[in-house]
């Protein structure tokens, strides 16, 4: 199996990616907003790569081509792109964390310099609200990433099986397994779509450029990714 960047395999827990949307503009908030937009873009590209992998696998196992070599190559190409996209997204999120933490530090410094209690209290309330929102967004990212890893292993096992037994019989043997992989991948893509929406909204809320119609994030209990790990899907 192709090895992913070791950072992907470390559970980050409830990482505090903290972004402001209500304080005075500063270079740090716009720089942080740009890093969140970059992460959102890479999440979108990851979703696209996942869908290309789904399409290539479905085409391989369901279209029954006469020559299996070309559709297998297309599946392998799509899977490699998915690996690259997952790593690129992780790098973007780590960069986003650094920039947003720097902005949080700046915000805290400003709190200590505010003389009037009522102003300081309101700003501290905003900080706490933003903290809660972005912690939720980061938790969702970690959960989705952890669901992606076993799915990648599942896709990889299908590739290994077909590399060894690229025959009509080999294809028939993995067809139900591939169907489970596709089902899980589509569930995960739904979670990715929600996460992209929240990252995009968070970037808009922290930017000094006002975006009309952007509402505060409202976490819901059904937003967690529902893709099963590979072991569960095989049962």
XYZ file of N, CA and C in Angstrom:
705
model
N 0.841 -1.206 0.000
C 0.000 0.000 0.000
C 0.871 1.250 0.000
N 0.506 2.196 -0.826
C 1.226 3.463 -0.821
C 1.131 4.106 0.553
N 2.243 4.642 1.049
C 2.279 5.237 2.380
C 1.907 6.709 2.298
N 1.040 7.130 3.197
C 0.675 8.534 3.289
C 1.641 9.253 4.213
N 1.650 10.560 4.115
C 2.426 11.389 5.031
C 2.088 11.010 6.464
N 3.109 10.885 7.309
C 2.887 10.430 8.684
C 1.961 11.350 9.458
N 1.875 12.609 9.050
C 0.987 13.540 9.768
C -0.461 13.117 9.667
N -0.793 12.386 8.596
C -2.169 11.947 8.419
C -2.556 10.877 9.420
N -1.575 10.180 9.950
C -1.860 9.041 10.809
C -1.859 9.408 12.288
N -1.635 10.662 12.583
C -1.604 11.111 13.973
C -2.941 11.731 14.316
N -3.595 11.206 15.322
C -4.883 11.772 15.735
C -4.650 13.111 16.396
N -5.278 14.143 15.834
C -5.057 15.484 16.357
C -6.065 15.860 17.410
N -7.141 15.076 17.540
C -8.144 15.399 18.542
C -8.869 16.674 18.193
N -9.322 17.390 19.221
C -10.111 18.614 19.024
C -9.165 19.783 18.842
N -8.550 19.844 17.686
C -7.607 20.922 17.428
C -8.322 22.252 17.386
N -7.681 23.255 17.949
C -8.323 24.573 18.059
C -7.884 25.443 16.897
N -8.648 25.407 15.837
C -8.416 26.321 14.736
C -9.374 27.467 14.949
N -8.880 28.608 15.330
C -9.710 29.663 15.880
C -9.617 30.902 15.020
N -10.770 31.376 14.601
C -10.807 32.442 13.626
C -11.763 33.513 14.096
N -11.446 34.749 13.858
C -12.316 35.847 14.250
C -13.099 36.375 13.082
N -14.335 36.837 13.375
C -15.139 37.440 12.325
C -15.640 38.810 12.715
N -15.336 39.283 13.909
C -15.970 40.507 14.334
C -15.043 41.602 14.803
N -13.747 41.352 14.940
C -12.845 42.367 15.449
C -12.349 43.244 14.306
N -11.587 44.256 14.675
C -11.051 45.153 13.667
C -10.126 44.409 12.727
N -10.091 44.867 11.505
C -9.282 44.209 10.491
C -7.806 44.309 10.830
N -7.057 43.268 10.515
C -5.617 43.271 10.664
C -5.053 42.384 9.579
N -3.771 42.533 9.237
C -3.184 41.645 8.233
C -3.325 40.177 8.604
N -3.280 39.857 9.897
C -3.349 38.460 10.310
C -4.705 37.842 9.998
N -5.785 38.581 10.138
C -7.083 37.957 9.904
C -7.283 37.666 8.423
N -6.814 38.561 7.543
C -6.972 38.291 6.119
C -6.027 37.190 5.648
N -4.847 37.122 6.250
C -3.929 36.035 5.913
C -4.503 34.699 6.367
N -5.092 34.699 7.553
C -5.726 33.475 8.047
C -6.920 33.101 7.184
N -7.716 34.100 6.779
C -8.869 33.823 5.921
C -8.430 33.195 4.608
N -7.330 33.686 4.053
C -6.818 33.119 2.802
C -6.412 31.664 2.989
N -5.840 31.341 4.152
C -5.425 29.954 4.395
C -6.635 29.034 4.540
N -7.730 29.549 5.104
C -8.949 28.744 5.212
C -9.563 28.528 3.832
N -9.552 29.572 3.004
C -10.058 29.411 1.635
C -9.236 28.397 0.862
N -7.912 28.400 1.068
C -7.055 27.430 0.391
C -7.400 26.012 0.827
N -7.620 25.823 2.120
C -8.012 24.504 2.623
C -9.354 24.087 2.047
N -10.289 25.022 1.949
C -11.596 24.720 1.369
C -11.461 24.297 -0.086
N -10.602 24.992 -0.830
C -10.366 24.627 -2.230
C -9.786 23.229 -2.340
N -8.824 22.905 -1.476
C -8.217 21.573 -1.528
C -9.203 20.486 -1.112
N -10.108 20.802 -0.196
C -11.164 19.847 0.146
C -12.071 19.594 -1.055
N -12.366 20.650 -1.804
C -13.175 20.494 -3.012
C -12.458 19.610 -4.030
N -11.156 19.817 -4.197
C -10.385 18.983 -5.119
C -10.314 17.538 -4.627
N -10.274 17.350 -3.312
C -10.290 15.993 -2.758
C -11.612 15.307 -3.069
N -12.707 16.046 -2.934
C -14.017 15.492 -3.281
C -14.067 15.095 -4.749
N -13.508 15.936 -5.604
C -13.487 15.617 -7.035
C -12.651 14.362 -7.301
N -11.492 14.265 -6.637
C -10.645 13.085 -6.819
C -11.346 11.825 -6.321
N -12.084 11.945 -5.225
C -12.836 10.804 -4.711
C -13.890 10.359 -5.719
N -14.581 11.308 -6.321
C -15.605 10.959 -7.305
C -15.002 10.350 -8.563
N -13.822 10.810 -8.959
C -13.144 10.191 -10.100
C -12.775 8.742 -9.788
N -12.354 8.493 -8.550
C -12.022 7.122 -8.149
C -13.267 6.245 -8.140
N -14.368 6.776 -7.621
C -15.639 6.039 -7.642
C -16.019 5.681 -9.069
N -15.929 6.663 -9.961
C -16.311 6.435 -11.361
C -15.413 5.385 -12.007
N -14.103 5.486 -11.772
C -13.173 4.543 -12.390
C -13.395 3.126 -11.876
N -13.642 2.979 -10.576
C -13.883 1.648 -10.019
C -15.198 1.079 -10.534
N -16.228 1.902 -10.579
C -17.522 1.443 -11.092
C -17.403 1.017 -12.544
N -16.682 1.796 -13.332
C -16.486 1.454 -14.740
C -15.735 0.141 -14.887
N -14.767 -0.088 -14.010
C -13.968 -1.312 -14.082
C -14.794 -2.550 -13.769
N -15.596 -2.499 -12.720
C -16.274 -3.720 -12.262
C -17.643 -3.926 -12.894
N -18.250 -2.867 -13.420
C -19.624 -2.992 -13.914
C -19.770 -2.956 -15.426
N -18.795 -2.389 -16.131
C -18.971 -2.246 -17.574
C -18.592 -3.494 -18.353
N -17.889 -4.442 -17.699
C -17.474 -5.704 -18.327
C -16.755 -5.481 -19.651
N -15.666 -4.691 -19.662
C -14.927 -4.473 -20.907
C -14.221 -5.747 -21.349
N -13.952 -5.843 -22.635
C -13.261 -7.025 -23.152
C -11.823 -7.067 -22.652
N -11.151 -5.932 -22.662
C -9.773 -5.838 -22.181
C -9.785 -5.098 -20.844
N -9.397 -5.777 -19.777
C -9.478 -5.204 -18.433
C -8.292 -4.310 -18.078
N -7.234 -4.347 -18.876
C -6.018 -3.618 -18.499
C -6.233 -2.102 -18.473
N -6.884 -1.561 -19.496
C -7.052 -0.115 -19.546
C -7.933 0.416 -18.414
N -9.091 -0.180 -18.138
C -9.878 0.332 -17.007
C -9.174 0.177 -15.659
N -8.340 -0.856 -15.506
C -7.569 -0.967 -14.265
C -6.558 0.168 -14.164
N -5.907 0.488 -15.278
C -4.958 1.600 -15.280
C -5.658 2.917 -14.935
N -6.863 3.107 -15.444
C -7.620 4.323 -15.139
C -7.979 4.386 -13.654
N -8.332 3.239 -13.092
C -8.631 3.185 -11.659
C -7.387 3.498 -10.839
N -6.256 2.915 -11.215
C -5.017 3.167 -10.485
C -4.615 4.640 -10.572
N -4.791 5.232 -11.731
C -4.464 6.650 -11.906
C -5.347 7.516 -11.009
N -6.639 7.217 -10.983
C -7.569 7.978 -10.139
C -7.226 7.807 -8.666
N -6.855 6.593 -8.268
C -6.520 6.341 -6.866
C -5.255 7.092 -6.463
N -4.258 7.127 -7.344
C -3.044 7.888 -7.046
C -3.358 9.373 -6.868
N -4.229 9.895 -7.715
C -4.629 11.297 -7.571
C -5.349 11.543 -6.246
N -6.132 10.562 -5.812
C -6.824 10.698 -4.530
C -5.825 10.727 -3.382
N -4.820 9.843 -3.416
C -3.759 9.887 -2.403
C -3.131 11.283 -2.341
N -2.759 11.801 -3.509
C -2.112 13.114 -3.560
C -3.018 14.203 -2.994
N -4.299 14.120 -3.313
C -5.248 15.133 -2.862
C -5.416 15.103 -1.346
N -5.463 13.914 -0.769
C -5.597 13.791 0.687
C -4.377 14.407 1.386
N -3.190 14.141 0.866
C -1.979 14.712 1.463
C -1.941 16.229 1.299
N -2.340 16.708 0.127
C -2.343 18.150 -0.114
C -3.322 18.859 0.827
N -4.474 18.248 1.042
C -5.456 18.831 1.956
C -4.915 18.884 3.377
N -4.255 17.824 3.807
C -3.686 17.809 5.157
C -2.671 18.935 5.324
N -1.835 19.131 4.323
C -0.850 20.213 4.398
C -1.535 21.576 4.483
N -2.604 21.753 3.717
C -3.337 23.022 3.747
C -3.970 23.269 5.112
N -4.524 22.221 5.710
C -5.168 22.378 7.012
C -4.129 22.689 8.092
N -2.953 22.061 8.012
C -1.897 22.376 8.980
C -1.449 23.829 8.839
N -1.339 24.306 7.608
C -0.975 25.707 7.380
C -2.072 26.636 7.905
N -3.315 26.257 7.679
C -4.444 27.027 8.190
C -4.389 27.115 9.708
N -4.057 26.022 10.354
C -3.974 26.009 11.818
C -2.933 27.007 12.315
N -1.793 27.045 11.633
C -0.740 27.983 12.059
C -1.206 29.438 11.932
N -1.834 29.755 10.805
C -2.253 31.139 10.578
C -3.382 31.551 11.521
N -4.316 30.669 11.753
C -5.429 31.028 12.632
C -4.989 31.118 14.090
N -4.032 30.280 14.474
C -3.494 30.380 15.833
C -2.764 31.709 16.025
N -2.019 32.118 15.009
C -1.333 33.411 15.083
C -2.342 34.544 15.225
N -3.453 34.429 14.518
C -4.466 35.478 14.632
C -5.133 35.454 16.003
N -5.361 34.256 16.542
C -5.922 34.163 17.891
C -4.997 34.811 18.915
N -3.696 34.566 18.785
C -2.738 35.192 19.699
C -2.824 36.718 19.613
N -2.949 37.222 18.395
C -3.088 38.666 18.204
C -4.347 39.178 18.888
N -5.437 38.437 18.732
C -6.707 38.836 19.346
C -6.570 38.899 20.873
N -5.947 37.869 21.454
C -5.770 37.841 22.909
C -4.916 39.009 23.398
N -3.915 39.371 22.628
C -3.097 40.528 22.995
C -3.929 41.804 23.010
N -4.815 41.922 22.033
C -5.661 43.108 21.970
C -6.641 43.157 23.143
N -7.109 42.012 23.587
C -8.021 41.981 24.734
C -7.378 42.594 25.975
N -6.112 42.309 26.180
C -5.429 42.835 27.370
C -5.215 44.335 27.293
N -5.318 44.891 26.093
C -5.096 46.326 25.913
C -6.383 47.142 25.914
N -7.529 46.468 26.024
C -8.808 47.184 26.025
C -9.107 47.672 27.439
N -9.368 48.957 27.585
C -9.567 49.547 28.909
C -10.971 49.333 29.459
N -11.979 49.537 28.643
C -13.352 49.475 29.132
C -13.838 48.026 29.204
N -14.364 47.674 30.360
C -14.792 46.301 30.611
C -15.869 45.853 29.636
N -16.826 46.736 29.322
C -17.919 46.339 28.443
C -17.395 45.980 27.053
N -16.419 46.730 26.570
C -15.836 46.434 25.254
C -15.026 45.145 25.313
N -14.221 45.011 26.374
C -13.399 43.811 26.524
C -14.272 42.572 26.656
N -15.374 42.684 27.397
C -16.276 41.554 27.597
C -16.928 41.121 26.286
N -17.376 42.095 25.490
C -18.006 41.754 24.211
C -17.005 41.085 23.270
N -15.798 41.590 23.244
C -14.777 40.997 22.384
C -14.432 39.581 22.837
N -14.368 39.377 24.160
C -14.093 38.036 24.688
C -15.220 37.065 24.352
N -16.458 37.564 24.371
C -17.591 36.723 23.977
C -17.485 36.311 22.510
N -17.082 37.256 21.668
C -16.899 36.934 20.254
C -15.805 35.890 20.075
N -14.745 36.031 20.845
C -13.655 35.062 20.753
C -14.153 33.660 21.103
N -14.940 33.563 22.158
C -15.454 32.263 22.582
C -16.395 31.677 21.540
N -17.242 32.521 20.932
C -18.159 32.034 19.904
C -17.397 31.512 18.693
N -16.377 32.253 18.292
C -15.571 31.833 17.143
C -14.792 30.568 17.475
N -14.289 30.495 18.714
C -13.570 29.298 19.159
C -14.459 28.057 19.021
N -15.686 28.149 19.494
C -16.599 27.003 19.433
C -16.899 26.606 17.996
N -17.134 27.609 17.151
C -17.445 27.306 15.749
C -16.303 26.598 15.049
N -15.097 27.136 15.196
C -13.975 26.575 14.454
C -13.445 25.280 15.052
N -13.615 25.092 16.360
C -13.290 23.793 16.939
C -14.186 22.720 16.330
N -15.461 23.048 16.166
C -16.385 22.098 15.550
C -15.967 21.778 14.119
N -15.602 22.805 13.360
C -15.188 22.590 11.974
C -13.942 21.711 11.918
N -12.991 21.953 12.815
C -11.769 21.161 12.805
C -12.036 19.728 13.241
N -12.921 19.557 14.221
C -13.289 18.203 14.637
C -13.899 17.437 13.469
N -14.737 18.112 12.701
C -15.338 17.471 11.529
C -14.266 17.057 10.526
N -13.270 17.922 10.326
C -12.186 17.570 9.410
C -11.455 16.320 9.882
N -11.124 16.282 11.179
C -10.396 15.129 11.717
C -11.221 13.851 11.558
N -12.520 13.920 11.864
C -13.385 12.743 11.727
C -13.448 12.268 10.276
N -13.557 13.208 9.362
C -13.646 12.845 7.951
C -12.329 12.272 7.456
N -11.227 12.847 7.896
C -9.920 12.320 7.520
C -9.742 10.898 8.035
N -10.162 10.659 9.284
C -10.017 9.322 9.848
C -10.929 8.316 9.149
N -12.041 8.768 8.583
C -12.881 7.874 7.788
C -12.271 7.623 6.418
N -11.522 8.601 5.902
C -10.907 8.451 4.586
C -9.788 7.414 4.593
N -9.026 7.332 5.667
C -7.861 6.446 5.697
C -8.220 4.976 5.478
N -9.195 4.403 6.200
C -9.552 3.008 5.918
C -10.191 2.834 4.545
N -10.869 3.865 4.050
C -11.429 3.768 2.703
C -10.313 3.678 1.663
N -9.244 4.451 1.857
C -8.093 4.347 0.965
C -7.482 2.948 1.016
N -7.395 2.392 2.219
C -6.865 1.031 2.355
C -7.753 0.026 1.629
N -9.046 0.248 1.670
C -10.014 -0.615 0.989
C -9.815 -0.536 -0.521
N -9.727 0.692 -1.044
C -9.458 0.880 -2.472
C -8.143 0.210 -2.868
N -7.145 0.340 -2.003
C -5.832 -0.237 -2.289
C -5.896 -1.758 -2.340
N -6.640 -2.372 -1.429
C -6.770 -3.830 -1.438
C -7.447 -4.325 -2.713
N -8.438 -3.575 -3.181
C -9.092 -3.944 -4.444
C -8.082 -3.881 -5.579
N -7.256 -2.847 -5.591
C -6.228 -2.739 -6.623
C -5.269 -3.923 -6.564
N -4.812 -4.282 -5.368
C -3.883 -5.405 -5.234
C -4.507 -6.705 -5.724
N -5.775 -6.929 -5.361
C -6.451 -8.163 -5.769
C -6.551 -8.259 -7.285
N -6.870 -7.146 -7.937
C -7.035 -7.175 -9.388
C -5.699 -7.199 -10.116
N -4.668 -6.642 -9.525
C -3.343 -6.759 -10.135
C -2.910 -8.221 -10.195
N -3.300 -8.981 -9.184
C -2.935 -10.396 -9.118
C -3.837 -11.255 -9.988
N -5.115 -10.911 -10.052
C -6.107 -11.760 -10.730
C -6.987 -10.899 -11.632
N -6.370 -10.334 -12.676
C -7.111 -9.480 -13.609
C -7.761 -10.353 -14.680
N -8.808 -11.043 -14.242
C -9.563 -11.952 -15.103
C -11.046 -11.729 -14.846
N -11.875 -12.370 -15.676
C -13.323 -12.265 -15.465
C -13.699 -12.801 -14.088
N -13.067 -13.917 -13.682
C -13.354 -14.482 -12.370
C -12.886 -13.585 -11.244
N -11.700 -12.999 -11.402
C -11.197 -12.087 -10.386
C -12.074 -10.861 -10.242
N -12.554 -10.364 -11.367
C -13.445 -9.205 -11.340
C -14.748 -9.538 -10.624
N -15.295 -10.720 -10.917
C -16.544 -11.136 -10.268
C -16.361 -11.270 -8.761
N -15.181 -11.702 -8.333
C -14.953 -11.924 -6.901
C -14.904 -10.622 -6.111
N -14.464 -9.530 -6.748
C -14.359 -8.262 -6.020
C -15.568 -7.358 -6.254
N -16.473 -7.762 -7.137
C -17.597 -6.879 -7.484
C -18.428 -6.473 -6.254
N -18.851 -7.408 -5.382
C -19.624 -6.978 -4.203
C -18.794 -6.143 -3.227
N -17.499 -6.424 -3.143
C -16.621 -5.641 -2.279
C -16.493 -4.221 -2.816
N -16.346 -4.110 -4.129
C -16.261 -2.789 -4.752
C -17.546 -2.002 -4.538
N -18.689 -2.683 -4.574
C -19.967 -2.003 -4.346
C -20.018 -1.403 -2.942
N -19.497 -2.130 -1.943
C -19.432 -1.591 -0.582
C -18.510 -0.378 -0.508
N -17.371 -0.473 -1.211
C -16.431 0.647 -1.218
C -17.069 1.893 -1.821
N -17.780 1.713 -2.918
C -18.436 2.843 -3.582
C -19.511 3.445 -2.681
N -20.279 2.587 -2.012
C -21.318 3.073 -1.106
C -20.718 3.914 0.021
N -19.643 3.415 0.626
C -18.985 4.158 1.703
C -18.377 5.459 1.195
N -17.804 5.405 -0.004
C -17.183 6.601 -0.572
C -18.216 7.693 -0.818
N -19.401 7.316 -1.259
C -20.443 8.316 -1.507
C -20.930 8.947 -0.206
N -21.015 8.147 0.848
C -21.379 8.712 2.150
C -20.312 9.699 2.626
N -19.068 9.322 2.432
C -17.979 10.198 2.843
C -17.978 11.483 2.024
N -18.310 11.378 0.750
C -18.347 12.575 -0.087
C -19.436 13.543 0.372
N -20.534 13.012 0.900
C -21.574 13.874 1.461
C -21.032 14.663 2.654
N -20.247 13.999 3.501
C -19.623 14.687 4.635
C -18.620 15.732 4.152
N -17.886 15.415 3.089
C -16.948 16.382 2.526
C -17.671 17.632 2.034
N -18.819 17.447 1.400
C -19.580 18.588 0.883
C -20.000 19.522 2.017
N -20.451 18.948 3.140
C -20.828 19.779 4.289
C -19.612 20.509 4.856
N -18.494 19.803 4.895
C -17.286 20.404 5.443
C -16.790 21.546 4.557
N -16.857 21.377 3.250
C -16.464 22.441 2.325
C -17.321 23.679 2.556
N -18.618 23.471 2.731
C -19.536 24.583 3.000
C -19.126 25.332 4.264
N -18.783 24.599 5.314
C -18.445 25.234 6.584
C -17.095 25.939 6.526
N -16.108 25.336 5.854
C -14.818 26.000 5.706
C -14.973 27.287 4.904
N -15.744 27.223 3.826
C -15.953 28.408 2.993
C -16.640 29.512 3.785
N -17.661 29.144 4.564
C -18.355 30.127 5.383
C -17.460 30.720 6.450
N -16.625 29.901 7.066
C -15.725 30.397 8.108
C -14.719 31.387 7.533
N -14.206 31.091 6.341
C -13.273 32.020 5.691
C -13.942 33.358 5.429
N -15.192 33.315 4.984
C -15.917 34.561 4.707
C -16.176 35.345 5.984
N -16.494 34.646 7.075
C -16.825 35.333 8.323
C -15.620 36.005 8.974
N -14.411 35.520 8.678
C -13.238 36.124 9.300
C -12.559 37.151 8.412
N -13.024 37.307 7.193
C -12.392 38.220 6.249
C -12.839 39.656 6.488
N -11.971 40.605 6.141
C -12.341 42.017 6.226
C -13.249 42.432 5.073
N -13.426 41.550 4.100
C -14.366 41.787 3.003
C -15.681 41.110 3.366
N -16.748 41.887 3.514
C -18.036 41.357 3.941
C -18.695 40.597 2.798
N -19.152 39.383 3.095
C -19.858 38.555 2.119
C -21.316 38.474 2.544
N -22.246 39.082 1.796
C -23.664 39.053 2.176
C -24.204 37.630 2.226
N -25.078 37.385 3.184
C -25.779 36.106 3.245
C -25.047 34.996 3.959
N -23.851 35.247 4.473
C -23.103 34.215 5.198
C -23.590 34.187 6.635
N -24.161 33.070 7.047
C -24.718 32.923 8.392
C -23.745 32.189 9.304
N -23.868 32.367 10.630
C -23.025 31.608 11.562
C -23.239 30.107 11.412
N -22.195 29.358 11.660
C -22.283 27.905 11.589
C -23.183 27.388 12.696
N -24.106 26.475 12.341
C -24.984 25.847 13.326
C -24.713 24.348 13.319
N -23.870 23.840 14.228
C -23.557 22.413 14.243
C -24.800 21.566 14.490
N -24.882 20.434 13.806
C -25.970 19.490 14.017
C -25.397 18.114 14.259
N -26.166 17.291 14.933
C -25.666 15.975 15.344
C -25.536 15.006 14.187
N -26.191 15.291 13.043
C -26.151 14.336 11.933
C -25.108 14.697 10.899
N -24.165 15.584 11.253
C -23.186 16.046 10.287
C -21.912 15.212 10.266
N -21.771 14.270 11.169
C -20.552 13.472 11.200
C -20.500 12.552 9.991
N -19.294 12.257 9.479
C -19.193 11.348 8.344
C -19.720 9.972 8.701
N -20.388 9.338 7.749
C -21.028 8.055 8.019
C -20.344 6.897 7.316
N -19.254 7.156 6.623
C -18.568 6.067 5.940
C -18.023 5.073 6.951
N -18.211 3.781 6.678
C -17.732 2.745 7.575
C -16.266 2.471 7.296
N -15.513 2.014 8.299
C -14.160 1.561 8.021
C -14.181 0.325 7.144
N -13.056 0.056 6.521
C -13.004 -1.056 5.577
C -13.403 -2.373 6.217
N -12.978 -2.577 7.472
C -13.282 -3.853 8.112
C -14.790 -4.053 8.242
N -15.510 -2.978 8.595
C -16.957 -3.094 8.743
C -17.620 -3.344 7.402
N -17.120 -2.687 6.370
C -17.739 -2.829 5.057
C -17.545 -4.226 4.490
N -16.498 -4.903 4.911
C -16.224 -6.235 4.371
C -17.137 -7.289 4.953
N -17.794 -6.969 6.054
C -18.608 -7.984 6.707
C -19.919 -8.191 5.967
